[in-house]
CSV table of C-alpha atoms in Angstrom, one decimal:
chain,number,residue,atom,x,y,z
Z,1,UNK,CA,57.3,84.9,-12.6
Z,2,UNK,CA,54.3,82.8,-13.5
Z,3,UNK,CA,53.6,79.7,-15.6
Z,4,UNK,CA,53.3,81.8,-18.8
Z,5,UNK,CA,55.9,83.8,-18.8
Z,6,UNK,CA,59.3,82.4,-20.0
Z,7,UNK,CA,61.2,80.5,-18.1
Z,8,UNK,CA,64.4,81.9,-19.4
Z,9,UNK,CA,64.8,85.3,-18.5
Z,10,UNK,CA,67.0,86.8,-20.9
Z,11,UNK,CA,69.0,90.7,-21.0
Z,12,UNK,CA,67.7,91.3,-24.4
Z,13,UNK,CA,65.6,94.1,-23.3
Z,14,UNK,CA,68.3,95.2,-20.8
Z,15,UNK,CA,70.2,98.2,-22.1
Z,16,UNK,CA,74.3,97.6,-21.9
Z,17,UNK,CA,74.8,99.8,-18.9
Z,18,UNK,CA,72.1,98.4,-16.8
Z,19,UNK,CA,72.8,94.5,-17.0
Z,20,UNK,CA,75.2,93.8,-13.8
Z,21,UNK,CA,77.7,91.3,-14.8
Z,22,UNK,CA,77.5,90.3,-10.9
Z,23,UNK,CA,73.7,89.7,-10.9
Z,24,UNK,CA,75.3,85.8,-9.0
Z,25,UNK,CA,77.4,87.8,-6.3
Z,26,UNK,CA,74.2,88.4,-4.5
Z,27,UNK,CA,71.3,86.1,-6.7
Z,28,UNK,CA,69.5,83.2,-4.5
Z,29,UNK,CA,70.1,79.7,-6.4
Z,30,UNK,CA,68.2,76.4,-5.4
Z,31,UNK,CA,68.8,73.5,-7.0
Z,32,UNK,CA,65.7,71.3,-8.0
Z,33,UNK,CA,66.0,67.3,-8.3
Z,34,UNK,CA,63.1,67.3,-10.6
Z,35,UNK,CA,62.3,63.7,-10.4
Z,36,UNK,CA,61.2,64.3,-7.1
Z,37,UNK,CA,60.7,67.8,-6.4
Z,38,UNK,CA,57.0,67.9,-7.8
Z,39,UNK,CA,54.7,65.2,-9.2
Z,40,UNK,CA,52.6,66.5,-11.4
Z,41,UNK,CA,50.5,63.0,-13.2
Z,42,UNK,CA,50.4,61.5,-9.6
Z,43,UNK,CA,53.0,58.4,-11.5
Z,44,UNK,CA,55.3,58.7,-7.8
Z,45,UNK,CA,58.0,60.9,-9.8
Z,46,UNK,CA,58.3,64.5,-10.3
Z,47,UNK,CA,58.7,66.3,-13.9
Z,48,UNK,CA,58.9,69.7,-15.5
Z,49,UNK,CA,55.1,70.1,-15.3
Z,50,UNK,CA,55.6,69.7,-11.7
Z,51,UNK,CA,57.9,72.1,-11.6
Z,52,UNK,CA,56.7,74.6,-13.6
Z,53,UNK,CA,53.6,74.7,-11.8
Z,54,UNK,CA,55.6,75.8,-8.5
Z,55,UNK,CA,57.5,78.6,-10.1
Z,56,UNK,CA,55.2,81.6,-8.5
Z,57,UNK,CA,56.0,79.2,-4.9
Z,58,UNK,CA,59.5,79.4,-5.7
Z,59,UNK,CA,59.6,83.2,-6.8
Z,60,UNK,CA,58.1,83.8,-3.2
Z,61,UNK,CA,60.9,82.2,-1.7
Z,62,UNK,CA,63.0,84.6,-3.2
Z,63,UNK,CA,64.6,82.6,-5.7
Z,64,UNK,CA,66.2,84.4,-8.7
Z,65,UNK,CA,67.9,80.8,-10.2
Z,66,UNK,CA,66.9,77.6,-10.4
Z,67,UNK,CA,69.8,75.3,-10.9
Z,68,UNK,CA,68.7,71.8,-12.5
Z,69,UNK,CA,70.8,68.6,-12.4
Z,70,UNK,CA,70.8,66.4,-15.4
Z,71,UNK,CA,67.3,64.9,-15.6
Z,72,UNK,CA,67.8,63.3,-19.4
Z,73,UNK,CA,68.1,59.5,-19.7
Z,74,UNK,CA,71.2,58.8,-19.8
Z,75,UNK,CA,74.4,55.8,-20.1
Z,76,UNK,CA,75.2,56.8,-16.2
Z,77,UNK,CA,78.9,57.8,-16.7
Z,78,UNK,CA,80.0,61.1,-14.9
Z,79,UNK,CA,77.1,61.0,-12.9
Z,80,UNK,CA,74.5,61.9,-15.0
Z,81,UNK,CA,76.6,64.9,-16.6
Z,82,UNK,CA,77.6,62.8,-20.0
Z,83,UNK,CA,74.4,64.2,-21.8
């Protein structure tokens, strides 16, 4: 995966019988804190520009799913999650 091509890999293209509804059984996850994972303006925080401009890093790691937190403003109940 690289910067231009989507983020969100779909099974559109998939026929039925080879999409594995397992793929997570053996899939590596990593969860990214965005706001500091990668700063991309140099402003001390991290963003999705940051981010997205490590996605060929991350894809060498193996990674097959990023997991992302909340990362929208919001009132702070349920930890972040009321968004």
């Amino acid at each position: 995966m690289t910067v231009n091509e989507p983020v969100l890999d779909t099974f559109e293209d998939t026929p039925a019988r080879d999409r594995d509804p397992r793929w997570f059984k053996r899939a590596v996850f990593y969860e990214v804190l965005v706001r500091s994972f990668q700063d991309s303006n140099g402003d001390g925080v991290g963003d999705l520009k940051g981010l997205t401009a490590k996605l060929d890093y991350l894809q060498w790691l193996g990674v097959d799913c990023l997991w992302l937190p909340p990362f929208f403003k919001s009132p702070l109940r349920d930890g972040g999650y009321d968004v």
